[in-house]
XYZ file of C-alpha atoms in Angstrom:
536
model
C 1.303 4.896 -29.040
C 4.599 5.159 -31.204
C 4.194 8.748 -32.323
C 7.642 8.475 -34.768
C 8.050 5.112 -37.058
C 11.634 5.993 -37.146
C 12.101 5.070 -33.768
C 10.507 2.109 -33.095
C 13.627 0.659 -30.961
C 13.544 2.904 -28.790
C 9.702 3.892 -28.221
C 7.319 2.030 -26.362
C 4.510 0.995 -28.103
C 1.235 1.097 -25.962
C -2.156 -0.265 -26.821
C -5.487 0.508 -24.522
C -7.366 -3.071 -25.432
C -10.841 -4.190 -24.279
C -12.977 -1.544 -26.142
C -12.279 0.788 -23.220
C -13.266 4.434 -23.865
C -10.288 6.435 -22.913
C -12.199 8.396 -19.705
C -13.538 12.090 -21.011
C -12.613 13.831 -17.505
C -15.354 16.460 -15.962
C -13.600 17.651 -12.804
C -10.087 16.895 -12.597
C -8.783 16.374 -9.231
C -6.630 19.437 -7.832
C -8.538 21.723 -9.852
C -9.377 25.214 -8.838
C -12.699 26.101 -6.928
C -14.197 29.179 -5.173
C -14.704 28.269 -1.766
C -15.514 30.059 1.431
C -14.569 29.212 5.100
C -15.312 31.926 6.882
C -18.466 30.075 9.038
C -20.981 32.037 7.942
C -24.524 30.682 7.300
C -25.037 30.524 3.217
C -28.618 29.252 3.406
C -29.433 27.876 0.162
C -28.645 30.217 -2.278
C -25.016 29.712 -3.108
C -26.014 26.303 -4.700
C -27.732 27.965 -7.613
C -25.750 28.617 -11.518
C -26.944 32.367 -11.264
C -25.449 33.074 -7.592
C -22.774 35.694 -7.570
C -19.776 33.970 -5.441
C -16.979 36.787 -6.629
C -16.542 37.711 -3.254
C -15.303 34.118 -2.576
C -11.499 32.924 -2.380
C -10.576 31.089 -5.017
C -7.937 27.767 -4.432
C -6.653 24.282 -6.256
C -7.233 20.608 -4.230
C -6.438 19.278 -1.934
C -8.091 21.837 0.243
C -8.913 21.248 4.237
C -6.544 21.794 7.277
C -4.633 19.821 10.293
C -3.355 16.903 7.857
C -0.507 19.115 6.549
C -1.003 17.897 2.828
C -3.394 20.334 1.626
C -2.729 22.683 -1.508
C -5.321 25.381 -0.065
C -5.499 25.491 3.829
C -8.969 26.194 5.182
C -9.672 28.349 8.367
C -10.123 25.854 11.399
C -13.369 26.161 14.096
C -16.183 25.650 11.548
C -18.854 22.769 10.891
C -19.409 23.606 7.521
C -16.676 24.540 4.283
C -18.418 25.869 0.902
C -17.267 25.122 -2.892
C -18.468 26.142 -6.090
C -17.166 25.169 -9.620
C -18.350 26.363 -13.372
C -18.022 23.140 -15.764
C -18.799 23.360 -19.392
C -20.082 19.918 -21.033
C -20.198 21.040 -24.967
C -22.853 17.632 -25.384
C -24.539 15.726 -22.562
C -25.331 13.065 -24.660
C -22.092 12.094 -24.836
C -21.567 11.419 -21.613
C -22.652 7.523 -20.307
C -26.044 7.334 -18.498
C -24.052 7.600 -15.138
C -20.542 9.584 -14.398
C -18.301 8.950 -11.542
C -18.204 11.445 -8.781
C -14.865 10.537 -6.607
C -14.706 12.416 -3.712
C -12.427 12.889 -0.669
C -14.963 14.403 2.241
C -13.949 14.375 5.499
C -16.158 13.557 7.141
C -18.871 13.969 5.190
C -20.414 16.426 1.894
C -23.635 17.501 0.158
C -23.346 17.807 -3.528
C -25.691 19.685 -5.338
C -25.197 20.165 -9.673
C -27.338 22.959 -11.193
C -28.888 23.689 -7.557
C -29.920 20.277 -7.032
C -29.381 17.878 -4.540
C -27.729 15.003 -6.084
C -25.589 13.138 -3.240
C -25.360 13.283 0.683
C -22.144 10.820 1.716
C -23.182 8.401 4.527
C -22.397 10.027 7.876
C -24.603 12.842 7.335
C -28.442 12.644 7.766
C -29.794 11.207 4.924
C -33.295 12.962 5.448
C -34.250 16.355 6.516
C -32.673 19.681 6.013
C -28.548 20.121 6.110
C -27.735 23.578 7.771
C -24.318 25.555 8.374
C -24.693 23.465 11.802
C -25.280 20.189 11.015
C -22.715 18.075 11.442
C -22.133 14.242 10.566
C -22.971 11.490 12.678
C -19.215 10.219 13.358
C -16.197 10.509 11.896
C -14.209 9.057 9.292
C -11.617 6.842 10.413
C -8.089 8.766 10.531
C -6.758 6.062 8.258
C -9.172 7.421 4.943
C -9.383 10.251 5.563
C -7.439 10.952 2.475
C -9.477 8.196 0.585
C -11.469 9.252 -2.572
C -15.240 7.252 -2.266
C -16.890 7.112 -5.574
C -20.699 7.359 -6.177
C -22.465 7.613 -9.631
C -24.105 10.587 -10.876
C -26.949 10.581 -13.262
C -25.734 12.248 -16.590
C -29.623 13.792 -16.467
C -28.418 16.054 -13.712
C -26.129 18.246 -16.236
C -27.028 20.588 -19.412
C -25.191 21.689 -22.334
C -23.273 24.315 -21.747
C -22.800 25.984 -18.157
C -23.207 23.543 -14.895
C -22.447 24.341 -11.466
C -21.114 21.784 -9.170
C -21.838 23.405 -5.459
C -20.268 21.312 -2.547
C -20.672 21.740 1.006
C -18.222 19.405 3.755
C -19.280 19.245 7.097
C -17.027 18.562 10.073
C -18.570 16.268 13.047
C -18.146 19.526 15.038
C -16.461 22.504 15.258
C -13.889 21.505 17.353
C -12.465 18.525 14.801
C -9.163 18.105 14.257
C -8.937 18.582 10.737
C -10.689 18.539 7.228
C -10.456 17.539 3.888
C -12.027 17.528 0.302
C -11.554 17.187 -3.063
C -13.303 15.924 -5.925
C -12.983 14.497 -9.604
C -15.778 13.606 -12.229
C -14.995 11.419 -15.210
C -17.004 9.344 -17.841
C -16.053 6.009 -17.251
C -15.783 3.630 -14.438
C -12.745 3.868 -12.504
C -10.849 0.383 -12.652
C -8.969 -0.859 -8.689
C -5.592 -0.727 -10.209
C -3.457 -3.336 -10.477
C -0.366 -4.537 -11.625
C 2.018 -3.542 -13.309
C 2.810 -7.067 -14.319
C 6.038 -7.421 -16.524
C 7.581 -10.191 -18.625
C 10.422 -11.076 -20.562
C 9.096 -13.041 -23.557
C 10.329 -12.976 -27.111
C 13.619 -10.318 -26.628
C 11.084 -7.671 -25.208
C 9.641 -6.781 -22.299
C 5.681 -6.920 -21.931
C 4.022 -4.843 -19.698
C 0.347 -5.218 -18.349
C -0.968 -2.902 -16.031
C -5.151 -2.454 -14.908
C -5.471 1.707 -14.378
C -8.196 3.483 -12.991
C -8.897 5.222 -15.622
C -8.420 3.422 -18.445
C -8.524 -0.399 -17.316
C -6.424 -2.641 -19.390
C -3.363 -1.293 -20.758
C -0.541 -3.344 -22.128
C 2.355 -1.518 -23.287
C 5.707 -3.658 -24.753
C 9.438 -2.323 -24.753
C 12.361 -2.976 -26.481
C 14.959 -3.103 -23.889
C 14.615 -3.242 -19.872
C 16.286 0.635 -19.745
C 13.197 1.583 -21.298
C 10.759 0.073 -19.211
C 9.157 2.644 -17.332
C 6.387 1.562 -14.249
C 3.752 3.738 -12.595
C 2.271 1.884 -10.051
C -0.675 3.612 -8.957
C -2.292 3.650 -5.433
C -5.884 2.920 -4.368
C -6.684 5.935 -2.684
C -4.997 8.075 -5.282
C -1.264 8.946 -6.181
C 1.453 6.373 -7.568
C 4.873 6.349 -7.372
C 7.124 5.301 -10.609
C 9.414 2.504 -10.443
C 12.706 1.331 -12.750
C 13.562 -1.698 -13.322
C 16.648 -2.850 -11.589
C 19.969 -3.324 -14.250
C 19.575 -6.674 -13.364
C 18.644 -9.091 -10.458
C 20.525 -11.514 -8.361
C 20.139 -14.992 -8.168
C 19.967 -14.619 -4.526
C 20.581 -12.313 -2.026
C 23.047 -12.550 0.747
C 21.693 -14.116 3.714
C 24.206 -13.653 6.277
C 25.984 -10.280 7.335
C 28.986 -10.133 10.323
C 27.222 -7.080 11.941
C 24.119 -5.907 12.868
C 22.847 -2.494 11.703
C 23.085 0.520 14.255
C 19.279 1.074 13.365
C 16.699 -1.093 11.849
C 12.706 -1.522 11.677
C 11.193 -5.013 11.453
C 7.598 -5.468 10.727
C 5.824 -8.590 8.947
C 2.298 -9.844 7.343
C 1.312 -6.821 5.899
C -0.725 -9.229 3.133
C -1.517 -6.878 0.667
C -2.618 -3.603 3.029
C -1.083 -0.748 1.270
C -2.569 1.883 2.924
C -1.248 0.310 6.354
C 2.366 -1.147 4.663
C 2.484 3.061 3.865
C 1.290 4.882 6.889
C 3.796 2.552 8.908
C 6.504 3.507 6.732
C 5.882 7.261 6.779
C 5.345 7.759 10.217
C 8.869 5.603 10.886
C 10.186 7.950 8.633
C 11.412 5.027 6.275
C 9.791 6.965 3.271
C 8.751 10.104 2.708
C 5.319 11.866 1.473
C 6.561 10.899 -2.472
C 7.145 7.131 -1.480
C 10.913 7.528 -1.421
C 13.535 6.287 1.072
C 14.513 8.744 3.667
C 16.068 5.787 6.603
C 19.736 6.822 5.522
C 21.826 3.536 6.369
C 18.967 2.069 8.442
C 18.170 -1.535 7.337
C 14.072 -2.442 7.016
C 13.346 -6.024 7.699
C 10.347 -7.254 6.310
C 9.275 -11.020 7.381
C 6.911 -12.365 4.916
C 3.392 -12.996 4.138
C 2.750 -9.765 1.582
C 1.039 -11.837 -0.863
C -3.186 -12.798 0.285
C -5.868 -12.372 1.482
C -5.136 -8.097 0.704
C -6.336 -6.381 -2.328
C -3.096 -4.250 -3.344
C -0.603 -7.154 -3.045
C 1.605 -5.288 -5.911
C 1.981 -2.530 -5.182
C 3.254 -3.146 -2.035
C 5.821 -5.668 -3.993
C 6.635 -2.791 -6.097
C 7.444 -0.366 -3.093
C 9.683 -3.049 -1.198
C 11.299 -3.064 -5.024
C 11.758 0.453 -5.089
C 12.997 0.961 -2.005
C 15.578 -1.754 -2.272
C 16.851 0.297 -4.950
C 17.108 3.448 -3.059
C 18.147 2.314 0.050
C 21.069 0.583 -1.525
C 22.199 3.944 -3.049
C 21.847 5.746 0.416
C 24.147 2.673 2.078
C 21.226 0.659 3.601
C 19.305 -2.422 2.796
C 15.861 -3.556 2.726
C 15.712 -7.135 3.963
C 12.184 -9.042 2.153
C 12.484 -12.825 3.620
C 9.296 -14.866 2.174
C 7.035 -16.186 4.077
C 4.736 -19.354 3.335
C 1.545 -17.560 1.542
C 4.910 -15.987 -0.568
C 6.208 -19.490 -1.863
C 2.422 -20.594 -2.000
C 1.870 -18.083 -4.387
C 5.326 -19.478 -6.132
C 4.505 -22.654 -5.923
C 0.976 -22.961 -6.954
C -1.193 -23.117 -3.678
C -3.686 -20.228 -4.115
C -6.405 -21.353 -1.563
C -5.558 -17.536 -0.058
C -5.727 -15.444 -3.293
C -8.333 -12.029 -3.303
C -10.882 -13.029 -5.669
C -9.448 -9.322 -7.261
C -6.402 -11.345 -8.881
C -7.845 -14.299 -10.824
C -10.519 -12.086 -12.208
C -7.658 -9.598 -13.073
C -5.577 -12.182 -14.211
C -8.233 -12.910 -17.164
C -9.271 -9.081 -17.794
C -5.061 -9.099 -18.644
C -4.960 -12.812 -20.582
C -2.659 -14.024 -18.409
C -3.034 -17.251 -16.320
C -2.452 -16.552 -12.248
C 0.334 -18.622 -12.095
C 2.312 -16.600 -15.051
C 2.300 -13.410 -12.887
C 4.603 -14.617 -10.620
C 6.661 -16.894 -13.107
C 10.196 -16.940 -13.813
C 9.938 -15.194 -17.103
C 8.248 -12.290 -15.314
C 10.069 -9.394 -13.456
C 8.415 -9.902 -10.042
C 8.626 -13.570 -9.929
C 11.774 -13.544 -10.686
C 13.041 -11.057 -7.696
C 10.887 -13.156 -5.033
C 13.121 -15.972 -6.299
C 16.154 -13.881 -5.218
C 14.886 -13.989 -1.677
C 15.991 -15.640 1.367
C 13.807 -17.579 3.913
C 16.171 -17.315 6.638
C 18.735 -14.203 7.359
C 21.061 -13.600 9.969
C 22.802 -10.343 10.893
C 25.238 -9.973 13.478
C 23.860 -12.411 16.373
C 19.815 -11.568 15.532
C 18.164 -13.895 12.972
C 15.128 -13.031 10.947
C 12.769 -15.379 9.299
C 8.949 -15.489 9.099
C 7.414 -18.718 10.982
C 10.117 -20.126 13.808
C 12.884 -22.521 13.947
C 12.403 -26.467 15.037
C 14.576 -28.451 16.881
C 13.995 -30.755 13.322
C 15.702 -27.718 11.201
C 18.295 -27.120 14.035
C 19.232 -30.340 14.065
C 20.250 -30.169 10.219
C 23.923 -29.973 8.788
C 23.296 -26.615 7.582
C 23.895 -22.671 8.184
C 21.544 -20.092 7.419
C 23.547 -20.228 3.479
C 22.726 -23.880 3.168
C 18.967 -23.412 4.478
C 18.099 -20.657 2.036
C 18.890 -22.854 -0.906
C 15.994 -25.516 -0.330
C 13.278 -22.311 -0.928
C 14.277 -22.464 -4.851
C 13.883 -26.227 -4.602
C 10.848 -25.878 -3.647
C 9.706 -23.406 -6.066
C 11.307 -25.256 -9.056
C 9.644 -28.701 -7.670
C 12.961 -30.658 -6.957
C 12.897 -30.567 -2.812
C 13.510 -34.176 -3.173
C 16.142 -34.723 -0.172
C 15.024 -35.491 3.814
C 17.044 -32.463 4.479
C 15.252 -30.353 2.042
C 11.962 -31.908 3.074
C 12.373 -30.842 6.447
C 13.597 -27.369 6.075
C 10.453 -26.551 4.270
C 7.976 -29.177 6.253
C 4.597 -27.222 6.118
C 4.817 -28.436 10.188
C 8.340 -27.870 11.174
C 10.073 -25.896 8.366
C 10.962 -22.585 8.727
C 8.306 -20.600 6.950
C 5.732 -22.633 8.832
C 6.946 -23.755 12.488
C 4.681 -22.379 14.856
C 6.080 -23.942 18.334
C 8.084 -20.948 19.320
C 5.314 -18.445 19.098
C 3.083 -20.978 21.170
C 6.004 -21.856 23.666
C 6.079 -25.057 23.193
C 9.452 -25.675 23.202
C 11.763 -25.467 26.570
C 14.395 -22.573 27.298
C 16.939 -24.794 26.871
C 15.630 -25.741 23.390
C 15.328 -22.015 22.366
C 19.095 -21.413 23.605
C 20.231 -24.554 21.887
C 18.691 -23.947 18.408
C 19.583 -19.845 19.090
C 23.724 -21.048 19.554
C 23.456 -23.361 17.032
C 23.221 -20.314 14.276
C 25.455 -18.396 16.234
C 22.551 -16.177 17.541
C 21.128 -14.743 20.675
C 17.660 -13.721 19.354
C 15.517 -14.168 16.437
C 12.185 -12.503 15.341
C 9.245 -13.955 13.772
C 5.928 -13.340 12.054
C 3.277 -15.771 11.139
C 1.425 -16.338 14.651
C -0.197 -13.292 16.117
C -0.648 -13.384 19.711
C -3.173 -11.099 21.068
C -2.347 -8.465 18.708
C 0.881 -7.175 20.118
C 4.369 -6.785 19.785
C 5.629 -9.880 22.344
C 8.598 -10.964 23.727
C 9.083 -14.574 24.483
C 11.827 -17.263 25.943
C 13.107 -14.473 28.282
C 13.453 -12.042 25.563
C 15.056 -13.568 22.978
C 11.980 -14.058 20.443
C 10.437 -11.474 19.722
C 6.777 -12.277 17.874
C 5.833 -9.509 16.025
C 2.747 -10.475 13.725
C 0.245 -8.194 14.200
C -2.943 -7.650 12.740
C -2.163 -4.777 10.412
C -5.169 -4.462 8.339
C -7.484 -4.228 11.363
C -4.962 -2.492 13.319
C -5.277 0.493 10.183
C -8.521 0.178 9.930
C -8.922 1.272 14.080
C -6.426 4.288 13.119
C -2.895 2.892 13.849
C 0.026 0.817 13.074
C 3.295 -1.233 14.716
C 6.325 -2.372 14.454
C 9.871 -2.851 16.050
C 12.987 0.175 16.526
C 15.809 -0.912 16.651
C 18.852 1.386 17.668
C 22.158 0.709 19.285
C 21.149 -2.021 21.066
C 17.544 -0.607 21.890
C 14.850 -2.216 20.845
C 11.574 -0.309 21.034
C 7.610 -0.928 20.253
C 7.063 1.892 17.770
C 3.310 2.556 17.633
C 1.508 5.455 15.168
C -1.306 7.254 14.744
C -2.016 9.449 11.524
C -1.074 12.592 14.016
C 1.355 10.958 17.033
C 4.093 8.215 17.501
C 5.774 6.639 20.313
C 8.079 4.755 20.911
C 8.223 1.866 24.151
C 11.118 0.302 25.276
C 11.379 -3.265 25.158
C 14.451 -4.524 25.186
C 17.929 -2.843 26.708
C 19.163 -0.006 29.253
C 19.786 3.427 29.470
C 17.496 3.740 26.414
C 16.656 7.548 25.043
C 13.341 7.689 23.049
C 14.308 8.630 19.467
């Protein structure tokens, strides 16, 4: 909202459209609570208004231990954490019929408002009593363990006036490795965020974002220094984004040297949670989202877009961190892959249901997300679909003899993807670089060996090369090397892979090429490629 007519020039103006209450928050998350973590058997009187807990210590969220993100670190070796909370609702009535509790719990919580039982999360036992010893029936997967799951809360369960919120977490056992919790209450349904989407459309710049907590929200600015982005993050937190001073028509596809150190990955399709944890724990980014790899190059082969549900906001962090790596003196290589230029072009057989339905809920065809007028479609039309740096090439599908056999360089190649995209491929030569069966974001014949050594070394030496990765075929779910070494397939299947606790890529330093492989808690590193190779 403009707060000062004077300056409308230089305000945003910001509208929250779609009759969406603007969310009357309950329990804020990070808020203080009295809690206890001593082990000690509380029976069942600490969940009632009138128990005296002034004996307990009192702390802000994110509380647990062994994760090393907590606000308020909790004493290891129990089953069972305890937290109480005063809340004052001035009128019940105006809350909805239902409130959303969103709650991290690992691995698992009993919630009880006024002394009543109002929730038990799914791994513990859904009947029977809960002790100080039960614990749940599993455990959460490593990857969520930071995840906030929402349930709704009957607005019948709270009074006017004073409410206690009582919350006890159980561990699967004493021994586990770590715990978490937090919790937030609010009024309204939280929205999967999405977005922001911006455009440039009348000498302003419109931007429409989905937010948990208050849906739609389009805000419009005068001038791109102004435009301001929070991209928020499914399991909570966001990181803010600038808008570049201005984009380039394309990017530089072909460098004399190859980086001292560099991590390739590719396919991450919309898996934010996974695209992050990979990047942490490869200590590409730090806890705040931000670009820690020095010089270090990333090189990221296609396929975000599909089949995902967070598609931008992983565009947004390879945006970001183009940005920042620049200033540090590195690089961050995207090279599009086909469900990329589908998504350019018009093909969206592979689209989450989440985007059409979001493109609507923001007025906004699909196809004018990605459009030249707006800021994101515009920066994938920068991109390359070939790169080669020093003698490695990177690209997301594989080369053909067919492409090889063109009078082009990797320069000449990259021109044919805005062809394509503007609809005027209308040469052989164009034709066949982007051939859905032997152009390059498509060829599958090197990752199923098809082709001869001889053919791999002659279409390798044609570029000037010695190796090349690729993406787009995943074989068996690792990291593989093929044509004596010099392919190296690394399509993996990340959201799976995340989902069973880990992630993978390629390391890349000095000649050493390594399988780097991470858990929430431990990474290694493999050789694959050189000698006399020292494990970072």
């Amino acid at each position: 909202m403009n707060l000062n007519p004077g300056l409308n020039d230089e305000l945003k103006q910001e509208s929250v459209v779609q009759g969406v209450i603007s969310p009357q928050s309950v329990v804020d998350e990070k808020s203080s609570w009295k809690y206890l973590d001593n082990g000690s058997d509380q029976g069942s009187a600490w969940r009632s208004a009138g128990f005296n807990d002034s004996g307990w210590k009192t702390g802000a969220g994110q509380f647990g231990f062994g994760d090393g993100d907590e606000a308020t670190v909790l004493q290891s070796g129990f089953v069972t954490y305890y937290f109480r909370k005063h809340v004052n609702i001035t009128d019940v009535n105006a809350l909805p019929d239902s409130v959303i509790l969103s709650m991290i719990h690992d691995d698992g919580a009993v919630v009880y408002i006024n002394g009543t039982e109002v929730l038990r999360t799914p791994l513990m036992p859904q009947t029977g009593t809960i002790t100080y010893t039960t614990g749940t029936s599993t455990f959460i997967p490593t990857a969520q363990e930071n995840n906030f799951f929402t349930y709704k809360i009957a607005k019948s369960h709270f009074n006017n006036g004073d409410n206690v919120i009582a919350v006890e977490v159980h561990n699967q056992n004493s021994s586990s490795s770590d715990v978490s919790f937090d919790l937030s209450i609010r009024n309204a349904v939280e929205s999967d965020p999405d977005g922001p989407y911006v455009f440039f459309r009348n000498n302003q710049y419109i931007v429409k974002s989905i937010t948990k907590q208050n849906g739609y929200v389009s805000q419009t600015y005068a001038s791109r220094d102004q435009v301001n982005l929070n991209v928020e993050l499914p399991g909570g937190g966001s990181f803010a984004v600038n808008l570049k001073p201005q984009l380039l028509n394309r990017e530089p596809s072909e460098s004399a040297t190859l980086p001292t150190k560099y991590f390739a990955t590719s396919d991450i399709e919309g898996s934010i949670d996974a695209f992050i944890l990979l990047l942490k724990k490869a200590n590409i980014i730090d806890n705040n989202y931000k670009w820690t790899y020095g010089t270090g190059h990333l090189f990221i082969m296609g396929d975000v877009f599909d089949r995902g549900k967070y598609v931008t906001q992983c565009l947004w962090l390879i945006y970001k961190l183009e940005q920042e790596a620049a200033n540090a003196g590195g690089k961050v290589h995207f090279i599009l892959g086909n469900h990329d230029i589908m998504n350019l072009i018009g093909d969206y057989r592979y689209v989450n249901a989440k985007y059409t339905a979001n493109a609507q809920t923001i007025g906004e065809p699909y196809s004018a997300l990605y459009d030249a007028d707006s800021e994101l479609g515009k920066w994938l039309r920068s991109k390359n679909i070939l790169e080669k740096s020093g003698n490695t090439l990177f690209l997301h599908a594989g080369i053909s003899p067919d492409v090889a056999a063109l009078p082009k360089t990797v320069t000449d190649l990259n021109v044919y993807v805005g062809n394509v995209i503007n609809k005027t491929c209308t040469t052989q030569n164009c034709k066949t670089a982007t051939s859905s069966s032997v152009g390059l974001y498509w060829y599958r014949g090197m990752a199923q060996q098809t082709l001869t050594q001889a053919e791999v070394d002659a279409i390798l030496a044609k570029f000037g090369a010695d190796r090349t990765y690729i993406g787009h075929t995943i074989l068996n779910n690792q990291i593989t090397l093929l044509y004596q070494s010099k392919i190296l397939a690394i399509d993996l299947e990340h959201a799976n892979n995340y989902n069973n606790g880990y992630m993978e890529g390629v390391y890349y330093n000095s000649g050493c090429y390594f399988k780097f492989h991470t858990t929430q808690l431990n990474s290694t590193y493999t050789p694959l490629i050189g000698s006399n190779c020292s494990t970072p």
